[in-house]
XYZ file of C-alpha atoms in Angstrom:
658
model
C -20.413 -9.385 1.617
C -18.194 -10.562 4.447
C -17.478 -14.019 5.763
C -16.529 -15.049 9.260
C -12.872 -14.673 10.198
C -10.815 -17.853 10.019
C -7.882 -16.423 12.001
C -6.378 -19.041 14.274
C -7.596 -18.530 17.877
C -4.039 -18.707 19.242
C -2.835 -15.916 16.953
C -5.869 -13.846 17.927
C -5.205 -14.359 21.621
C -1.549 -13.431 21.295
C -2.437 -10.254 19.454
C -5.057 -9.239 21.984
C -2.692 -9.937 24.862
C 0.434 -8.288 23.616
C -0.163 -6.047 20.607
C 1.593 -2.713 20.674
C -0.287 0.359 19.570
C 2.596 2.808 19.760
C 2.160 5.724 17.394
C 4.975 4.730 15.107
C 5.156 2.647 11.945
C 7.623 0.044 10.743
C 9.144 2.779 8.625
C 10.510 4.473 11.758
C 14.079 5.586 11.314
C 15.929 6.503 8.194
C 15.130 3.516 5.985
C 12.311 3.138 3.494
C 11.870 -0.600 3.609
C 8.975 -1.138 1.213
C 7.060 0.577 -1.576
C 4.623 2.103 0.926
C 7.289 3.089 3.465
C 6.702 -0.188 5.270
C 4.469 -3.156 4.626
C 1.778 -1.317 6.554
C 1.658 0.885 3.425
C 1.234 4.144 5.326
C 3.643 6.160 3.137
C 4.887 7.761 6.341
C 8.296 8.744 7.705
C 8.950 10.171 11.180
C 11.918 12.158 9.886
C 11.743 15.853 10.717
C 14.983 17.487 9.626
C 12.984 19.021 6.768
C 10.190 20.866 8.558
C 7.755 23.754 8.219
C 10.427 26.273 9.162
C 13.066 25.308 6.597
C 11.143 23.625 3.766
C 11.361 26.865 1.775
C 15.106 26.132 1.410
C 14.512 22.741 -0.231
C 16.538 22.560 -3.452
C 17.303 19.948 -6.131
C 20.450 17.941 -5.308
C 20.819 15.490 -8.186
C 18.920 13.640 -10.875
C 19.598 10.057 -11.870
C 18.363 8.790 -15.278
C 15.642 6.163 -15.320
C 17.907 3.806 -17.254
C 21.564 3.417 -16.349
C 23.992 4.289 -19.135
C 25.514 0.806 -19.067
C 22.241 -0.737 -20.258
C 21.594 1.979 -22.807
C 25.119 1.643 -24.197
C 24.836 -2.135 -24.414
C 21.453 -1.932 -26.162
C 21.358 1.327 -28.169
C 18.066 0.354 -29.827
C 16.311 0.108 -26.473
C 13.422 2.601 -26.260
C 12.192 2.794 -22.665
C 8.926 4.482 -21.782
C 8.906 7.749 -19.863
C 6.616 6.075 -17.354
C 9.118 5.306 -14.587
C 6.997 3.521 -11.985
C 9.938 2.535 -9.794
C 9.648 3.734 -6.185
C 12.980 2.865 -4.499
C 13.468 1.081 -1.221
C 16.393 1.947 1.071
C 18.029 -1.028 2.785
C 21.356 -0.956 4.652
C 22.379 2.325 3.058
C 21.582 1.351 -0.552
C 18.666 2.358 -2.781
C 17.103 -0.366 -4.952
C 14.502 0.294 -7.643
C 13.212 -1.077 -10.939
C 14.448 1.121 -13.762
C 12.642 2.304 -16.889
C 12.683 -1.201 -18.418
C 12.088 -3.082 -15.172
C 15.674 -4.144 -14.424
C 16.769 -3.519 -10.846
C 19.317 -0.795 -10.164
C 21.210 -0.224 -6.909
C 22.534 3.260 -6.245
C 23.983 5.512 -3.591
C 21.293 7.375 -1.613
C 23.471 10.449 -1.069
C 24.720 10.972 -4.625
C 22.732 8.731 -6.967
C 25.923 7.010 -8.125
C 25.467 3.514 -9.557
C 26.439 0.516 -7.468
C 25.141 -2.218 -9.764
C 22.518 -2.860 -12.436
C 20.700 -6.126 -13.026
C 21.763 -7.615 -16.345
C 19.221 -9.054 -18.783
C 18.842 -12.804 -18.376
C 20.114 -13.233 -21.931
C 22.197 -10.793 -23.940
C 19.444 -9.915 -26.417
C 17.361 -6.835 -27.121
C 14.220 -8.863 -26.428
C 15.446 -9.735 -22.920
C 16.588 -6.169 -22.269
C 13.237 -4.698 -23.294
C 10.549 -4.366 -20.679
C 8.344 -2.036 -18.682
C 9.008 -0.349 -15.401
C 7.446 -1.908 -12.330
C 6.551 -0.159 -9.092
C 8.921 -1.662 -6.561
C 11.082 -4.513 -5.315
C 11.268 -6.201 -1.914
C 14.127 -7.370 0.311
C 14.762 -10.515 2.357
C 17.706 -11.608 4.430
C 18.800 -14.445 6.672
C 22.321 -14.189 8.008
C 24.675 -13.492 5.128
C 21.987 -14.323 2.548
C 20.579 -10.954 1.434
C 18.231 -10.874 -1.546
C 16.379 -8.411 -3.714
C 13.161 -9.949 -5.046
C 11.539 -8.438 -8.125
C 8.942 -9.138 -10.775
C 9.701 -8.304 -14.383
C 7.248 -9.240 -17.084
C 6.278 -12.849 -16.502
C 9.213 -13.729 -14.230
C 10.012 -13.601 -10.532
C 13.698 -12.863 -9.849
C 16.002 -13.261 -6.860
C 19.198 -11.187 -6.896
C 22.143 -10.917 -4.541
C 21.670 -7.548 -2.817
C 25.424 -6.977 -2.777
C 26.179 -7.189 -6.481
C 22.933 -7.928 -8.356
C 23.924 -11.377 -9.560
C 21.115 -13.957 -9.809
C 20.687 -16.439 -6.935
C 21.371 -19.644 -8.841
C 19.468 -21.857 -6.380
C 16.275 -19.836 -6.906
C 14.104 -21.379 -9.627
C 15.880 -21.658 -12.964
C 19.249 -19.989 -12.286
C 17.691 -17.050 -10.514
C 14.195 -16.701 -11.892
C 10.821 -18.432 -11.846
C 8.262 -18.322 -14.629
C 4.919 -16.923 -13.508
C 3.398 -17.821 -16.865
C 3.077 -21.551 -17.237
C 0.263 -21.264 -19.781
C -1.712 -23.989 -18.087
C -5.433 -24.067 -18.892
C -6.433 -22.725 -15.472
C -3.889 -19.921 -14.982
C -3.900 -16.558 -16.704
C -0.645 -15.445 -18.346
C 1.067 -13.090 -15.944
C 2.377 -9.585 -16.327
C 2.917 -7.624 -13.148
C 3.429 -3.937 -12.404
C 3.300 -3.836 -8.632
C 6.126 -6.114 -7.612
C 6.187 -8.685 -4.824
C 5.599 -8.476 -1.085
C 7.505 -10.791 1.273
C 5.874 -11.942 4.506
C 8.137 -14.161 6.562
C 9.717 -16.526 4.052
C 6.897 -16.316 1.500
C 6.803 -14.102 -1.585
C 3.223 -13.123 -2.402
C 2.387 -12.105 -5.955
C -0.758 -10.195 -6.852
C -2.473 -11.931 -9.742
C -2.209 -9.441 -12.548
C -2.776 -10.752 -16.046
C -1.556 -9.768 -19.459
C -4.601 -8.155 -21.028
C -5.881 -9.876 -24.146
C -3.189 -12.491 -23.840
C -4.968 -13.467 -20.640
C -8.264 -13.937 -22.434
C -9.697 -10.435 -22.381
C -9.603 -7.074 -20.675
C -11.851 -6.709 -17.665
C -12.528 -3.052 -18.454
C -13.148 -3.008 -22.171
C -13.597 -4.947 -25.379
C -16.448 -7.316 -26.074
C -15.305 -10.683 -24.764
C -16.834 -12.408 -21.760
C -14.129 -15.054 -21.441
C -10.846 -14.772 -19.560
C -8.934 -16.611 -16.891
C -8.833 -15.636 -13.226
C -5.624 -13.866 -12.181
C -5.050 -15.880 -9.017
C -2.893 -14.829 -6.058
C 0.176 -16.992 -5.449
C 2.794 -17.626 -2.789
C 6.412 -18.715 -3.430
C 9.244 -19.903 -1.225
C 11.747 -17.041 -0.933
C 14.716 -19.435 -0.853
C 13.906 -21.821 -3.719
C 11.205 -20.088 -5.756
C 8.946 -23.114 -5.350
C 5.261 -22.278 -5.617
C 3.663 -22.914 -2.221
C 0.016 -22.023 -2.726
C -2.628 -20.471 -4.961
C -5.649 -18.522 -3.808
C -8.465 -18.845 -6.349
C -10.004 -15.422 -6.744
C -12.895 -17.073 -8.562
C -13.738 -19.877 -6.140
C -13.846 -23.427 -7.434
C -16.692 -25.859 -6.768
C -16.791 -26.605 -3.070
C -14.884 -23.448 -2.089
C -16.622 -20.623 -0.169
C -17.963 -17.995 -2.568
C -18.612 -20.338 -5.492
C -22.342 -19.971 -4.800
C -22.146 -16.283 -5.844
C -21.663 -17.439 -9.455
C -23.652 -19.607 -11.798
C -21.673 -22.721 -12.794
C -21.621 -21.535 -16.407
C -20.268 -18.069 -15.564
C -17.684 -19.567 -13.217
C -16.384 -21.665 -16.091
C -15.396 -18.736 -18.305
C -15.150 -15.497 -16.277
C -11.709 -14.163 -15.417
C -9.515 -11.175 -14.592
C -10.160 -9.842 -11.023
C -6.466 -9.791 -10.083
C -4.717 -7.339 -7.755
C -3.855 -4.281 -9.820
C -3.076 -2.364 -6.632
C -0.124 -2.893 -4.279
C -0.538 -5.251 -1.334
C -0.008 -4.624 2.384
C 0.857 -7.026 5.208
C 0.723 -7.365 8.973
C 3.949 -9.226 9.602
C 3.051 -10.040 13.219
C -0.235 -11.653 12.251
C 1.246 -13.155 9.089
C -1.654 -11.751 7.053
C -1.414 -10.191 3.601
C -4.182 -7.829 2.476
C -5.093 -8.107 -1.205
C -7.395 -5.637 -3.029
C -9.031 -7.320 -6.026
C -10.351 -5.870 -9.266
C -13.272 -6.288 -11.658
C -14.465 -9.436 -13.430
C -14.746 -9.784 -17.178
C -16.418 -7.598 -18.470
C -16.359 -4.551 -16.193
C -19.269 -2.621 -17.770
C -21.755 -5.372 -18.597
C -22.432 -8.442 -16.487
C -25.494 -10.105 -17.948
C -23.362 -13.177 -18.666
C -22.211 -13.451 -15.005
C -25.283 -13.150 -12.738
C -24.749 -12.965 -8.981
C -22.505 -10.961 -6.673
C -19.342 -12.497 -8.181
C -16.903 -13.124 -5.333
C -14.051 -12.338 -4.892
C -14.195 -9.586 -7.465
C -14.058 -6.044 -6.050
C -13.155 -7.371 -2.607
C -10.511 -6.842 0.023
C -9.296 -10.303 1.008
C -7.060 -11.111 3.968
C -4.940 -14.220 3.436
C -2.674 -16.257 5.677
C 0.630 -15.516 3.949
C 2.094 -18.882 4.904
C -0.702 -21.040 3.492
C -2.767 -18.783 1.218
C -5.895 -19.640 3.196
C -8.654 -17.063 3.458
C -8.820 -15.300 6.825
C -11.647 -12.888 5.954
C -13.012 -10.873 3.076
C -15.341 -7.982 2.326
C -16.835 -7.210 -1.084
C -16.888 -3.446 -1.611
C -18.976 -3.560 -4.814
C -21.391 -6.345 -5.775
C -21.705 -7.441 -9.426
C -19.525 -4.652 -10.764
C -20.582 -2.865 -13.976
C -18.769 0.427 -13.222
C -15.126 -0.755 -13.406
C -15.000 -0.148 -9.647
C -11.887 -2.191 -8.956
C -10.437 -2.072 -5.490
C -7.511 -0.304 -7.103
C -5.808 1.352 -4.113
C -3.430 -0.172 -1.571
C -4.760 -1.059 1.872
C -3.199 0.866 4.766
C -2.701 -0.625 8.228
C -3.490 1.852 10.994
C -3.742 1.489 14.766
C -6.756 3.568 15.787
C -8.457 4.595 19.002
C -12.204 4.730 18.372
C -14.570 5.617 21.233
C -11.812 4.771 23.697
C -11.167 1.350 22.147
C -7.856 0.400 20.561
C -8.386 -1.156 17.119
C -5.762 -2.594 14.773
C -7.390 -1.448 11.538
C -6.992 -1.653 7.791
C -8.162 1.306 5.680
C -9.200 0.483 2.109
C -9.941 3.350 -0.326
C -12.346 2.602 -3.165
C -12.890 3.979 -6.621
C -16.301 4.875 -5.208
C -14.738 7.662 -3.121
C -15.321 5.845 0.175
C -12.844 4.716 2.806
C -13.825 1.263 4.074
C -12.345 0.646 7.540
C -12.059 -2.788 9.171
C -10.535 -4.506 12.159
C -7.665 -6.123 10.318
C -7.761 -9.242 12.484
C -11.259 -10.349 11.576
C -12.768 -7.998 8.989
C -15.364 -6.458 11.291
C -16.209 -2.907 10.117
C -14.948 -0.257 12.529
C -18.049 1.807 11.743
C -21.227 0.248 10.323
C -21.303 -0.427 6.594
C -24.899 -0.507 5.414
C -26.443 -2.290 2.450
C -28.549 0.409 0.761
C -30.811 0.226 -2.294
C -29.244 1.481 -5.532
C -30.586 2.225 -9.040
C -31.260 -0.819 -11.200
C -30.311 -1.435 -14.814
C -32.641 -1.110 -17.793
C -30.202 -2.920 -20.087
C -31.648 -6.212 -21.389
C -30.156 -9.229 -19.653
C -28.503 -7.244 -16.857
C -29.395 -8.000 -13.245
C -27.652 -5.805 -10.690
C -27.446 -6.308 -6.976
C -30.417 -4.509 -5.382
C -28.107 -3.039 -2.727
C -24.492 -1.903 -2.347
C -22.307 -1.369 0.765
C -22.228 2.225 2.046
C -19.832 3.118 4.884
C -21.465 5.337 7.507
C -18.035 6.797 8.380
C -15.885 8.490 7.206
C -17.717 10.641 4.617
C -16.698 10.327 0.969
C -13.423 11.901 -0.128
C -14.631 12.895 -3.604
C -17.867 13.664 -5.430
C -20.423 10.881 -5.802
C -23.203 11.032 -8.353
C -24.137 13.920 -10.644
C -26.891 16.504 -10.335
C -27.290 20.078 -11.517
C -25.985 21.309 -8.157
C -22.512 19.885 -8.921
C -22.189 21.376 -12.425
C -19.496 23.892 -13.328
C -20.845 27.367 -12.554
C -17.875 29.698 -12.897
C -19.892 31.693 -15.448
C -23.635 31.590 -16.223
C -22.849 30.565 -19.807
C -20.788 27.573 -18.689
C -23.527 26.487 -16.286
C -26.115 26.542 -19.083
C -23.867 24.591 -21.428
C -23.192 22.047 -18.708
C -26.928 21.690 -18.027
C -27.595 21.127 -21.732
C -24.874 18.465 -21.901
C -26.184 16.751 -18.772
C -29.729 16.664 -20.147
C -28.599 14.378 -22.944
C -27.568 11.596 -20.558
C -29.005 9.493 -17.797
C -27.522 10.594 -14.483
C -28.145 10.331 -10.782
C -26.585 9.087 -7.542
C -23.650 6.794 -6.906
C -24.008 3.418 -8.651
C -26.070 4.841 -11.521
C -25.810 1.933 -13.988
C -24.530 2.079 -17.561
C -27.350 2.463 -20.083
C -27.998 2.030 -23.780
C -27.107 4.768 -26.246
C -30.556 5.501 -27.660
C -29.707 8.873 -29.193
C -30.447 7.588 -32.705
C -34.073 7.216 -31.625
C -34.231 10.543 -29.797
C -33.348 9.073 -26.424
C -30.469 9.491 -24.000
C -26.847 9.003 -25.077
C -26.004 6.693 -22.167
C -25.076 7.390 -18.557
C -22.880 10.083 -17.014
C -21.188 8.494 -14.011
C -19.261 10.016 -11.096
C -16.806 8.692 -10.060
C -15.872 7.270 -13.427
C -13.931 4.081 -14.002
C -10.632 5.884 -13.408
C -11.904 6.244 -9.930
C -11.604 8.499 -6.975
C -9.277 6.103 -5.168
C -6.528 4.419 -7.141
C -3.005 3.042 -6.682
C -1.825 6.506 -5.616
C -4.320 6.893 -2.716
C -3.374 7.723 0.162
C -1.028 8.294 3.168
C -1.536 7.770 6.914
C 0.092 9.599 9.815
C 0.325 7.240 12.805
C 1.311 10.125 15.114
C -1.976 11.969 14.640
C -4.277 9.265 13.267
C -4.861 11.297 10.115
C -5.369 9.770 6.672
C -4.775 11.821 3.518
C -6.848 10.696 0.529
C -5.528 11.814 -2.864
C -8.155 11.733 -5.595
C -9.303 13.216 -8.875
C -12.806 14.289 -9.857
C -13.271 12.659 -13.243
C -16.714 11.584 -14.467
C -17.188 9.094 -17.291
C -19.630 8.370 -20.098
C -20.947 4.797 -20.006
C -22.988 4.230 -23.164
C -23.747 0.627 -24.121
C -24.225 -0.575 -27.690
C -25.282 -3.981 -28.964
C -22.475 -6.338 -30.010
C -23.637 -7.269 -33.493
C -21.181 -10.124 -34.017
C -22.224 -11.812 -30.785
C -20.842 -15.317 -30.390
C -20.435 -17.706 -27.526
C -17.345 -15.803 -26.359
C -18.892 -12.338 -26.758
C -20.822 -10.159 -24.351
C -24.204 -8.792 -25.429
C -23.309 -5.098 -24.961
C -20.071 -3.173 -25.019
C -19.194 0.367 -23.913
C -18.857 2.704 -26.894
C -16.494 5.634 -27.134
C -18.030 8.920 -25.935
C -18.563 11.776 -28.427
C -15.188 13.361 -29.099
C -16.601 16.890 -29.081
C -17.578 16.764 -25.399
C -14.381 15.160 -24.098
C -11.184 16.657 -22.707
C -8.510 15.658 -20.218
C -11.121 16.405 -17.551
C -13.667 14.005 -19.029
C -16.963 15.227 -20.498
C -17.714 18.921 -20.271
C -18.359 22.170 -22.155
C -15.682 23.960 -24.208
C -12.864 21.660 -23.101
C -13.609 22.343 -19.443
C -14.815 19.928 -16.761
C -18.509 19.180 -16.352
C -18.364 19.563 -12.562
C -17.061 22.143 -10.124
C -13.574 21.618 -8.719
C -11.255 20.878 -7.222
C -10.336 18.265 -9.821
C -7.204 17.054 -8.072
C -7.628 17.104 -4.331
C -6.243 16.124 -0.958
C -8.768 15.311 1.755
C -7.678 14.902 5.377
C -9.542 12.677 7.843
C -9.317 12.123 11.577
C -9.476 8.336 11.513
C -9.953 8.028 15.265
C -13.291 9.803 14.887
C -14.166 9.077 11.263
C -14.468 12.810 10.525
C -13.377 14.795 7.485
C -11.108 17.703 8.432
C -10.430 19.595 5.203
C -10.044 19.390 1.427
C -7.538 21.376 -0.634
C -6.708 21.503 -4.333
C -3.420 20.097 -5.598
C -2.301 22.430 -8.381
C -3.927 25.151 -10.455
C -6.080 22.993 -12.725
C -7.773 24.720 -15.677
C -8.107 28.175 -14.117
C -5.872 29.612 -16.892
C -8.243 28.340 -19.585
C -9.274 31.270 -21.863
C -12.815 31.210 -20.445
C -11.582 31.255 -16.830
C -8.304 33.173 -16.735
C -9.907 36.548 -15.960
C -12.132 35.239 -13.159
C -9.492 35.217 -10.394
C -10.422 31.680 -9.335
C -8.562 29.815 -6.586
C -6.457 26.767 -7.482
C -8.736 24.167 -9.085
C -6.494 21.123 -8.799
C -4.776 19.055 -11.476
C -6.134 15.650 -12.351
C -3.781 12.705 -12.292
C -2.484 10.010 -9.993
C 0.186 11.604 -7.807
C 1.378 9.854 -4.648
C 1.559 11.488 -1.212
C 4.279 11.251 1.430
C 3.644 12.342 5.031
C 6.450 13.208 7.455
C 6.812 14.740 10.917
C 5.195 18.033 9.924
C 4.716 17.977 6.151
C 2.752 16.359 3.357
C 4.498 16.127 -0.022
C 2.624 15.711 -3.301
C 3.531 16.479 -6.894
C 1.742 16.865 -10.190
C 1.249 13.580 -11.992
C 2.894 12.967 -15.350
C 0.890 12.595 -18.525
C 2.854 9.370 -19.058
C 0.276 7.798 -16.737
C -2.206 6.629 -19.380
C -1.862 9.757 -21.477
C -4.594 12.005 -20.062
C -4.608 11.920 -16.284
C -1.572 14.108 -15.728
C 0.473 17.008 -17.074
C 3.036 17.226 -19.860
C 4.533 20.543 -18.754
C 4.444 23.118 -15.939
C 4.776 20.356 -13.368
C 5.545 21.009 -9.698
C 6.402 19.248 -6.473
C 4.750 20.747 -3.380
C 4.918 20.598 0.408
C 1.768 21.157 2.467
C 1.301 21.804 6.162
C -0.104 18.424 7.165
C -2.265 20.046 9.855
C -3.981 22.708 7.759
C -3.383 21.841 4.099
C -1.673 25.188 3.448
C 0.939 25.150 0.669
C 4.370 25.908 2.192
C 6.730 25.227 -0.733
C 6.692 24.323 -4.380
C 9.389 23.673 -6.927
C 9.195 23.105 -10.678
C 10.222 19.641 -11.842
C 11.139 18.810 -15.456
C 8.436 16.143 -15.759
C 5.501 15.020 -13.673
C 5.738 12.424 -10.948
C 5.327 8.793 -12.006
C 5.688 7.054 -8.655
C 5.781 7.701 -4.959
C 8.129 10.176 -3.253
C 10.218 8.756 -0.415
C 12.436 10.307 2.256
C 15.466 9.021 4.163
C 18.701 10.051 5.855
C 22.030 9.878 3.997
C 25.290 11.243 5.404
C 23.340 13.081 8.079
C 21.028 14.813 5.613
C 17.331 14.196 5.023
C 16.701 13.666 1.332
C 13.433 13.688 -0.602
C 13.504 11.485 -3.723
C 10.790 11.134 -6.373
C 10.517 9.316 -9.734
C 9.529 11.584 -12.623
C 9.161 11.217 -16.371
C 7.326 11.619 -19.646
C 7.943 10.534 -23.211
C 9.560 13.842 -24.214
C 11.848 14.522 -21.246
C 12.585 10.874 -20.492
C 12.615 9.578 -16.944
C 14.662 9.659 -13.773
C 14.802 10.006 -10.013
C 15.137 13.550 -8.660
C 16.556 14.228 -5.185
C 15.962 17.299 -3.003
C 17.623 18.546 0.192
C 17.946 21.662 2.346
C 20.390 24.256 1.038
């Protein structure tokens, strides 16, 4: 569902008259100015010192621990997670990143040597404890140079030179994002802020049960909406709030019943944000409403859940929106960052935004007004048989590009590496409801001789997630990184149903059919591979170019090791980086939610970005936990990636040509 653009006519006219479509991104040059390379979130660098001819000589240079020794020494009882989310930014020759407990560290890009470390707001173990976040942002005006970060429930402003708090910002350098007012969800953020002009925009990410309930589990139907907010970069004063569940009188309220609108929540931005700084628009991908697998208590299409919304960064006003999934019961959050891309389609220049979905689709819009670049059709989808559930009769299907991962399950997609495995997979499949994309969750009726629920592909972990994808503005190619991971969605009656409870919850799937690859026979995947994949698209034409596996996958499993199979791809959420001639991608760490990644035998790889051929690979002591970046330091191009797990620890590992 899309609404008419509200972009100011003057801004539209200026863009049409003078927009530049040069094939270069804001990340041009040696700096890496934002989490996604630039605020276009293309994860692209034009650097080419490391190329196809010399990448085989890429060697480790140094490793920096995920928590500086000064913090560890001051708080010896601190136990940071191995999940180091922090992707650094490089500004004015200094790297800045959240460390393993979310404090900001500044370090030398050539050597990794410490320049400064943010100190806890109070000298206590409680203040020092925290979780790693994904990035920070930078703002300057004259001599005033600031690092802006989110840690837990606070927004911080630090002096970029020495890390001291900016005393005039909020309360001595920080602003509470958790005021515990009746209409705001308690805040806990992973993604960090994005600054557009003089406004800090915060994706509304809540604190799980503290926020009133998980969107993707449990049995509660009540939570608070995780609204999007804007803050003054100088003072920390809150400037605006965008209500992701519209209030009475606001556009979109009619997609809810008044009762459901009074108690439904979640829906915040779990994915990173992107921004067009010329237009002053921030692009916000929103997640699922409470509860993500049953929606009988929230009839309607439920805006702005599962939508890409474009907001005026200065005012927070809606410019346009598009709902990718209506009335979500599949946990199909818009969980990946939008990417801004200047395309040439049928001879027409289009400033576009590319939004990957958990569905496996790329949804492509004119970023000025939300018009689809290629038609997006409302098509009929299967309907629910669960009592009280009323799904949307149709869902949006992009006509281009084709999907970047499997959609739906049939016998044709089952694992067939041996006849015995195929038969076991068919027997497993026969016990569940299954079918095309948007097959709804169903009741577990196995006790009465019926089906055990629904087998869904893609599952709730999604094809597209926060790690998808990278865009090459030189060639117009987009690289979608995904994993093929089906899910079991079996609903059971909530027997202690009360006014705050949903009628049906998702039950845990049978342990004997589950593995790291989801349901399947003998600890193997249910479907054919690849299970971790890279798919390249020509975004000027909307065509798929190729798909390759990332990693070996389970081909060394005892039932497969003698079959001489090609690489099958490792599941996980690794992040891609595209450069002048190469595409870099690692194996994801098992620290990412425990299953979707590897604990050992982890590698970092370089692919030919034109063909997908593997040109180089190097073992790394732990899987990747954030995005690789590249930059110049002392005349040398360096590749830097965060890695970690709970056994090895965490750190940033740098590579260069030797």
